[in-house]
């Protein structure tokens, strides 16, 4: 089954510059920008410029160049904002996908959260 990409999603609008963003790093394939409702002192979203819905969609369908570039940008953001685990105190990478993952924006994005202790990864469900 093919993923259906909604080009009216908010990150598609950011990529078309219809909505402003606070850019942290930008390359030909990738954009990293500050989350509008930060959940931690550092909260950056890294998105590919291509039309991918989830992490697994990106991993399955993106070119090697896009995948390599995306991952290099993740590392650049961590260095730039001081949340790498060697020079800084670490961070958390999160990517929500689909209904069970409670993904709000249907354009693949990786959250980078840091700048404070983040607690355990998941709370036990009822
Ligand atoms: P999700 O729940 O899909 O993993 O996360 C979507 C994220 O996008 C949320 O953390 C939310 O705060 C962020 N977000 C939603 N709309 C905007 C926007 O217009 N600009 C920015 N910078 N972030 C947004």
XYZ file of C-alpha atoms and ligand atoms in Angstrom:
150
model
C 0.000 0.000 0.000
C 1.392 3.432 -0.912
C 1.569 6.296 1.524
C -0.696 9.230 0.661
C 1.055 12.549 1.277
C -1.105 15.560 2.173
C 0.671 18.583 0.694
C -1.484 20.921 2.803
C 0.162 19.777 6.054
C 1.825 22.494 8.115
C 5.404 21.370 7.416
C 4.767 21.334 3.672
C 3.650 24.956 4.082
C 6.831 25.732 6.032
C 8.904 24.179 3.234
C 7.055 26.298 0.648
C 7.739 29.333 2.883
C 4.028 30.017 3.279
C 4.595 29.898 7.066
C 7.712 31.256 8.810
C 10.050 29.118 10.887
C 13.094 29.568 13.099
C 15.703 27.667 11.110
C 18.584 25.960 12.926
C 20.211 24.172 9.959
C 19.181 23.988 6.290
C 20.642 21.973 3.417
C 19.430 21.007 -0.063
C 17.552 17.987 1.326
C 16.796 18.807 4.957
C 15.438 21.544 7.232
C 15.861 21.750 11.019
C 13.803 24.346 12.877
C 12.542 25.147 16.350
C 9.285 23.551 17.496
C 6.609 26.206 17.992
C 5.489 24.649 21.328
C 8.789 23.535 22.886
C 8.578 20.677 25.382
C 12.147 21.223 26.612
C 14.768 24.029 26.480
C 15.983 22.497 23.216
C 13.190 21.257 20.939
C 14.080 21.094 17.282
C 12.267 19.327 14.443
C 14.309 17.870 11.594
C 12.385 17.238 8.373
C 13.341 16.037 4.907
C 12.347 18.369 2.078
C 10.873 15.419 0.197
C 7.265 14.292 0.613
C 7.551 11.524 3.217
C 4.906 10.786 5.825
C 6.728 8.760 8.492
C 10.197 7.582 9.463
C 9.651 4.172 7.911
C 8.261 5.754 4.720
C 11.403 7.901 4.497
C 13.689 4.955 5.262
C 11.970 2.853 2.597
C 11.620 5.428 -0.192
C 14.155 8.249 0.136
C 17.410 8.279 -1.806
C 20.699 7.442 -0.113
C 21.685 11.115 -0.491
C 18.540 12.292 1.312
C 18.986 9.768 4.116
C 22.661 10.595 4.596
C 21.996 14.329 4.543
C 19.146 14.028 7.054
C 21.332 12.150 9.506
C 24.225 14.580 9.127
C 21.854 17.445 9.884
C 20.703 15.671 13.057
C 24.324 15.544 14.194
C 24.912 19.195 13.247
C 21.902 20.303 15.285
C 23.128 18.373 18.332
C 26.577 19.957 18.063
C 25.216 23.430 17.387
C 22.810 23.386 20.334
C 25.156 21.579 22.738
C 23.039 18.487 23.349
C 25.318 15.773 21.980
C 26.062 13.147 24.626
C 29.820 13.645 24.454
C 30.161 17.427 24.623
C 26.789 18.082 26.264
C 24.419 16.118 28.481
C 22.538 14.239 25.810
C 19.065 14.458 24.371
C 16.176 12.362 23.105
C 15.246 11.632 19.508
C 11.556 10.917 18.941
C 9.566 10.259 15.796
C 5.830 9.713 16.114
C 4.186 7.776 13.292
C 0.530 7.332 12.468
C -2.430 6.771 14.739
C -0.849 4.708 17.524
C 2.254 6.903 17.458
C -0.013 9.961 17.861
C 1.522 11.809 14.933
C -0.072 15.241 14.514
C 1.718 16.490 11.410
C 1.809 13.950 8.542
C 5.235 14.928 7.211
C 8.114 12.881 8.612
C 9.916 14.718 11.407
C 12.401 13.842 14.084
C 12.077 15.660 17.391
C 15.371 16.502 19.143
C 14.671 17.309 22.791
C 17.250 18.321 25.367
C 18.506 20.890 27.811
C 16.993 19.189 30.873
C 16.612 15.661 32.245
C 13.736 14.118 30.276
C 12.591 11.295 32.534
C 11.712 7.828 31.365
C 10.779 7.342 27.746
C 7.204 6.104 28.154
C 4.604 6.062 30.891
C 2.814 2.785 31.413
C -0.629 2.821 29.815
C -3.712 1.741 31.814
P 3.954 15.247 16.159
O 2.910 15.138 17.223
O 3.361 15.174 14.788
O 5.095 14.297 16.363
O 4.625 16.658 16.360
C 4.263 17.810 15.652
C 5.048 18.963 16.247
O 4.923 20.053 15.370
C 4.537 19.420 17.618
O 5.592 19.320 18.572
C 4.108 20.871 17.377
O 4.404 21.726 18.453
C 4.870 21.240 16.130
N 4.235 22.249 15.284
C 2.933 22.264 14.893
N 2.700 23.323 14.113
C 3.879 23.994 14.006
C 4.261 25.191 13.308
O 3.474 25.841 12.631
N 5.567 25.561 13.423
C 6.468 24.848 14.167
N 7.717 25.323 14.223
N 6.135 23.728 14.823
C 4.848 23.304 14.744
